[in-house]
Amino acid sequence: MQQSSHTTSLSIRSFQFCSNNSVTFTNMKLPTLSVLYLIHLTSLLLILAESTQPPFSCDISDPRTKSYPFCKTTLPITQRVQDLVSRLTLDEKISQLVNSASSIPRLGIPAYQWWSEALHGVAYSLRVTQGIRFNGTIQSATSFPQVILTAASFDAHLWYRIAQAVGIEARAIYNAGQAMGMTFWAPNINIYRDPRWGRGQETPGEDPLVSGKYAVSFVRGIQGDSFEGGKLGQHLQASACCKHFTAYDLDNWKGVKRYVFNAKVSLQDLADTYQPPFQSCIQQGKASGIMCAYNRVNGVPNCADYNLLSKTARGQWGFNGYITSDCDAVAIIHEDQGYAKLPEDAVADVLKAGMDVNCGTYLKKYTKSAVEKRKLPVSKIDRALHNLFSVRIRLGLFDGNPVKQPYGTIGSDKVCSQEHRNLALDAARNGIVLLKNTDKLLPLSKTKTTSLAVIGPNANSAKTLVGNYAGPPCKPVTPLQGLQSYVKDTRFHQGCNAVNCSSAFIAQSVKIAKGADHVVLVMGLDQTQESEDHDRVDLLLPPKQQNLISRIARVAKNPVILVLLSGGPVDISFAKNDQHIGSILWAGYPGEAGGRALAEIIFGDHNPGGRLPVTWYPQSYVNVPMTDMRMRPEPSSSYPGRTYRFYQGPKVFEFGYGLSYSNYTYEILPVTQNRVHIMVESSNPHRYLPVSEMGDEVCEKMKYTVKVRVKNHGAMAGKHPMLLFVRQPKMVNGRPVRQLVAFQSVNLNAGERADVEFELRPCEHLSSAKKDGSMVIEEGSYLLSIGDKESEIQVVK
């Protein structure tokens, strides 16, 4: 199109680009095209400035800074926050109660975004782009395996190192000017109660102890604490937020949605299943944030539950941080649940309950009218602001230029560093679980395998590798790419049009399979089959995908290798029992290095050691309503119970199952004591004593060490997770069938043995929940078990 020679002019102000990212204008008249060019140039300059300088308050070049006590780093945080809040108008206060907190220019306070994601690597926010941006000098971040696979390593130190790396990359992105906040809404530590849950992939699995240990490791790592804890101080590298508090593990199942679901939970199940991970997150991890969940628990919305947020989290557990709602969770209290009659009632309910910030806009819209209608005192707003600004100060955002602060020297070179990418590879290696290996089909010979067929819709999908809540990965390697690095003659076909396999390319796949020495089928699920807001309705692979696997297995020269990418468990009984399928590997969603890790395991450069962090149920389990929150079985109604702790029905694979290329044996060494004395005088006539009556000092004195000797009888070195369980001879009074009490991961060379110590804390590990939710230690016999070995201990009063 030819451009007209006629130019009009517009009056505009000229601009001056300032050090505080503002633009100053003076009156002038310019041709329209020049104006548009000028506006474009201004935008570029603003973007450049935003991408190189992080937002912060209390700039020493601002003369106001010296007069504001909230800028004085020598004062206690409480005093600084009190001064800041006292300077705010009601409208300014309300503007800070939502995730997109407005700037307060007159005080030099920039806008802040509370919502950022870092579940298994720094990520995009789902509906928000301001929190983290990958549009500057940093355009990717290390993508570690999805949490469910990382949990399969049963390695708390690995979990810590991953979170530490995520925290470092998060701070580097902030320092580069590509973040509007340093509060990350992770980890997800809800119990993976039902195998159909679409978000189970985000969690550490079904065991409360594992979930609690994961929470502690993750929080300490990302926030900048040591692995053992206690060295954090007041400065946060980044802020962690344990979610979703509480009893949240249903998204959208057969039309039942999380927004209106009322989870009916017994006090007994709350005490020993749903709440312990959050208690660990707060008391041991020292998390600076928690998120209240959408759902109701026994009729009360979590975000409006004073007993949950203020009495339990802050009062009993000593939580010191901010509480955010899940996104739009305040709105649904009125609009979907009908719990609050008016919007102002919903606002008053959550702020009175102890919530501090609303992911959404409801508090911004209705808080002022709630105050005017005398439904809400301003003191509740001030309390919330105290918690919010305290966290921002702990992050160093009110201490002047971040470059001069404790984490100010973390540069962009730390993002996607070789160290972090190696860690992502190590995490994938150690999480992948070998489920079947008939006649030691794996590892394949590197010299004798001259041709390879790789078939499946997940074989060459970088997107599937990273699961959900992921950012752009550094250098993803798909399973196909990983295997191609071992076998030059590698032939590929995706086998299906998509993971749901509505169209299967059987003839083409069979042709490729027949001509290869070995066949690797890379199948399973992806985010179209299981995700947030999408629970499954069955536990099987898509029908045509399953048929394709069987058809290829029957024509291949040798038994085939089946690789499953999935977050949730799948009933693959057909493959487990098919002699034409020699090996099965579960790889979760293994992150950016997942393809390389799988290839290393398949060709023997790594010895698999992962163990399942969830029970794999048969398809018949779908007859159990997902809405039934009961953990314990009820034989009279044929209710089977949930998770390895209470379910005694048929299983495809059990919790903790996992094979290796090595064989490991155990020996529980003689202990100096096999009798635990409850060292408290009590008039309690029962054969149990409430833990609450014993006190921390007594419980601390009762702990002792259990030693286990483990030996690697294989020809390869291996990393081996050791799981120590306890059980009582009879499953009565709602006791678990067995309970994991400790775990450690140990590296052993071929033929090497080691003595591993486990700390047994009777108040924690031998206690059980009564129906009223109280934790008690019962007299009697307990059996410690690891592998096929057991050792008896006695508890006496």
PDB file of N, CA, C and O in Angstrom, residues 758-785:
ATOM      1  N   PHE A 758      18.028 -44.669  61.083  1.00  0.00           N
ATOM      2  CA  PHE A 758      16.733 -43.999  61.025  1.00  0.00           C
ATOM      3  C   PHE A 758      16.361 -43.548  62.434  1.00  0.00           C
ATOM      4  O   PHE A 758      16.508 -44.314  63.394  1.00  0.00           O
ATOM      5  N   GLU A 759      15.876 -42.335  62.537  1.00  0.00           N
ATOM      6  CA  GLU A 759      15.439 -41.834  63.843  1.00  0.00           C
ATOM      7  C   GLU A 759      13.960 -42.137  64.032  1.00  0.00           C
ATOM      8  O   GLU A 759      13.123 -41.759  63.207  1.00  0.00           O
ATOM      9  N   LEU A 760      13.650 -42.844  65.102  1.00  0.00           N
ATOM     10  CA  LEU A 760      12.262 -43.178  65.418  1.00  0.00           C
ATOM     11  C   LEU A 760      11.782 -42.267  66.548  1.00  0.00           C
ATOM     12  O   LEU A 760      12.372 -42.231  67.631  1.00  0.00           O
ATOM     13  N   ARG A 761      10.732 -41.524  66.274  1.00  0.00           N
ATOM     14  CA  ARG A 761      10.129 -40.627  67.263  1.00  0.00           C
ATOM     15  C   ARG A 761       8.760 -41.186  67.644  1.00  0.00           C
ATOM     16  O   ARG A 761       7.784 -40.996  66.900  1.00  0.00           O
ATOM     17  N   PRO A 762       8.664 -41.870  68.774  1.00  0.00           N
ATOM     18  CA  PRO A 762       7.407 -42.528  69.139  1.00  0.00           C
ATOM     19  C   PRO A 762       6.194 -41.601  69.154  1.00  0.00           C
ATOM     20  O   PRO A 762       5.108 -42.007  68.723  1.00  0.00           O
ATOM     21  N   CYS A 763       6.356 -40.383  69.649  1.00  0.00           N
ATOM     22  CA  CYS A 763       5.201 -39.482  69.707  1.00  0.00           C
ATOM     23  C   CYS A 763       4.644 -39.182  68.316  1.00  0.00           C
ATOM     24  O   CYS A 763       3.446 -38.940  68.156  1.00  0.00           O
ATOM     25  N   GLU A 764       5.511 -39.198  67.337  1.00  0.00           N
ATOM     26  CA  GLU A 764       5.083 -38.936  65.961  1.00  0.00           C
ATOM     27  C   GLU A 764       4.821 -40.225  65.193  1.00  0.00           C
ATOM     28  O   GLU A 764       3.798 -40.366  64.513  1.00  0.00           O
ATOM     29  N   HIS A 765       5.721 -41.183  65.312  1.00  0.00           N
ATOM     30  CA  HIS A 765       5.683 -42.352  64.444  1.00  0.00           C
ATOM     31  C   HIS A 765       4.849 -43.509  64.980  1.00  0.00           C
ATOM     32  O   HIS A 765       4.428 -44.371  64.205  1.00  0.00           O
ATOM     33  N   LEU A 766       4.630 -43.556  66.277  1.00  0.00           N
ATOM     34  CA  LEU A 766       3.854 -44.661  66.848  1.00  0.00           C
ATOM     35  C   LEU A 766       2.478 -44.213  67.314  1.00  0.00           C
ATOM     36  O   LEU A 766       1.708 -45.012  67.840  1.00  0.00           O
ATOM     37  N   SER A 767       2.155 -42.958  67.135  1.00  0.00           N
ATOM     38  CA  SER A 767       0.850 -42.463  67.569  1.00  0.00           C
ATOM     39  C   SER A 767      -0.191 -42.676  66.475  1.00  0.00           C
ATOM     40  O   SER A 767       0.138 -42.817  65.296  1.00  0.00           O
ATOM     41  N   SER A 768      -1.437 -42.710  66.886  1.00  0.00           N
ATOM     42  CA  SER A 768      -2.546 -42.859  65.943  1.00  0.00           C
ATOM     43  C   SER A 768      -3.672 -41.916  66.354  1.00  0.00           C
ATOM     44  O   SER A 768      -3.723 -41.452  67.500  1.00  0.00           O
ATOM     45  N   ALA A 769      -4.565 -41.634  65.411  1.00  0.00           N
ATOM     46  CA  ALA A 769      -5.646 -40.685  65.672  1.00  0.00           C
ATOM     47  C   ALA A 769      -6.892 -41.407  66.163  1.00  0.00           C
ATOM     48  O   ALA A 769      -7.298 -42.421  65.595  1.00  0.00           O
ATOM     49  N   LYS A 770      -7.492 -40.856  67.212  1.00  0.00           N
ATOM     50  CA  LYS A 770      -8.790 -41.349  67.658  1.00  0.00           C
ATOM     51  C   LYS A 770      -9.889 -40.610  66.904  1.00  0.00           C
ATOM     52  O   LYS A 770      -9.631 -39.636  66.191  1.00  0.00           O
ATOM     53  N   LYS A 771     -11.099 -41.037  67.083  1.00  0.00           N
ATOM     54  CA  LYS A 771     -12.205 -40.444  66.326  1.00  0.00           C
ATOM     55  C   LYS A 771     -12.395 -38.961  66.614  1.00  0.00           C
ATOM     56  O   LYS A 771     -12.889 -38.226  65.768  1.00  0.00           O
ATOM     57  N   ASP A 772     -11.996 -38.527  67.799  1.00  0.00           N
ATOM     58  CA  ASP A 772     -12.149 -37.117  68.124  1.00  0.00           C
ATOM     59  C   ASP A 772     -10.981 -36.271  67.609  1.00  0.00           C
ATOM     60  O   ASP A 772     -10.923 -35.062  67.846  1.00  0.00           O
ATOM     61  N   GLY A 773     -10.049 -36.898  66.885  1.00  0.00           N
ATOM     62  CA  GLY A 773      -8.921 -36.182  66.308  1.00  0.00           C
ATOM     63  C   GLY A 773      -7.704 -36.105  67.209  1.00  0.00           C
ATOM     64  O   GLY A 773      -6.658 -35.603  66.787  1.00  0.00           O
ATOM     65  N   SER A 774      -7.807 -36.591  68.433  1.00  0.00           N
ATOM     66  CA  SER A 774      -6.644 -36.559  69.326  1.00  0.00           C
ATOM     67  C   SER A 774      -5.665 -37.666  68.949  1.00  0.00           C
ATOM     68  O   SER A 774      -6.058 -38.754  68.527  1.00  0.00           O
ATOM     69  N   MET A 775      -4.375 -37.369  69.080  1.00  0.00           N
ATOM     70  CA  MET A 775      -3.328 -38.330  68.764  1.00  0.00           C
ATOM     71  C   MET A 775      -2.900 -39.019  70.053  1.00  0.00           C
ATOM     72  O   MET A 775      -2.629 -38.359  71.064  1.00  0.00           O
ATOM     73  N   VAL A 776      -2.852 -40.352  70.022  1.00  0.00           N
ATOM     74  CA  VAL A 776      -2.528 -41.122  71.223  1.00  0.00           C
ATOM     75  C   VAL A 776      -1.489 -42.185  70.892  1.00  0.00           C
ATOM     76  O   VAL A 776      -1.363 -42.625  69.740  1.00  0.00           O
ATOM     77  N   ILE A 777      -0.734 -42.585  71.913  1.00  0.00           N
ATOM     78  CA  ILE A 777       0.165 -43.730  71.798  1.00  0.00           C
ATOM     79  C   ILE A 777      -0.448 -44.860  72.607  1.00  0.00           C
ATOM     80  O   ILE A 777      -0.749 -44.699  73.795  1.00  0.00           O
ATOM     81  N   GLU A 778      -0.638 -45.988  71.941  1.00  0.00           N
ATOM     82  CA  GLU A 778      -1.236 -47.141  72.604  1.00  0.00           C
ATOM     83  C   GLU A 778      -0.158 -48.098  73.097  1.00  0.00           C
ATOM     84  O   GLU A 778       0.886 -48.253  72.472  1.00  0.00           O
ATOM     85  N   GLU A 779      -0.449 -48.730  74.214  1.00  0.00           N
ATOM     86  CA  GLU A 779       0.426 -49.799  74.692  1.00  0.00           C
ATOM     87  C   GLU A 779       0.338 -50.992  73.750  1.00  0.00           C
ATOM     88  O   GLU A 779      -0.658 -51.179  73.054  1.00  0.00           O
ATOM     89  N   GLY A 780       1.403 -51.792  73.740  1.00  0.00           N
ATOM     90  CA  GLY A 780       1.337 -53.022  72.966  1.00  0.00           C
ATOM     91  C   GLY A 780       2.487 -53.199  72.014  1.00  0.00           C
ATOM     92  O   GLY A 780       3.518 -52.517  72.088  1.00  0.00           O
ATOM     93  N   SER A 781       2.301 -54.127  71.083  1.00  0.00           N
ATOM     94  CA  SER A 781       3.346 -54.528  70.152  1.00  0.00           C
ATOM     95  C   SER A 781       3.252 -53.746  68.850  1.00  0.00           C
ATOM     96  O   SER A 781       2.158 -53.511  68.325  1.00  0.00           O
ATOM     97  N   TYR A 782       4.417 -53.355  68.343  1.00  0.00           N
ATOM     98  CA  TYR A 782       4.530 -52.696  67.039  1.00  0.00           C
ATOM     99  C   TYR A 782       5.607 -53.433  66.251  1.00  0.00           C
ATOM    100  O   TYR A 782       6.591 -53.903  66.817  1.00  0.00           O
ATOM    101  N   LEU A 783       5.419 -53.499  64.942  1.00  0.00           N
ATOM    102  CA  LEU A 783       6.391 -54.172  64.087  1.00  0.00           C
ATOM    103  C   LEU A 783       6.996 -53.174  63.111  1.00  0.00           C
ATOM    104  O   LEU A 783       6.284 -52.555  62.314  1.00  0.00           O
ATOM    105  N   LEU A 784       8.318 -53.000  63.210  1.00  0.00           N
ATOM    106  CA  LEU A 784       9.046 -52.209  62.225  1.00  0.00           C
ATOM    107  C   LEU A 784       9.352 -53.120  61.039  1.00  0.00           C
ATOM    108  O   LEU A 784       9.736 -54.278  61.216  1.00  0.00           O
ATOM    109  N   SER A 785       9.204 -52.604  59.820  1.00  0.00           N
ATOM    110  CA  SER A 785       9.477 -53.446  58.647  1.00  0.00           C
ATOM    111  C   SER A 785      10.175 -52.645  57.561  1.00  0.00           C
ATOM    112  O   SER A 785       9.911 -51.452  57.373  1.00  0.00           O
TER     113      SER A 785
END
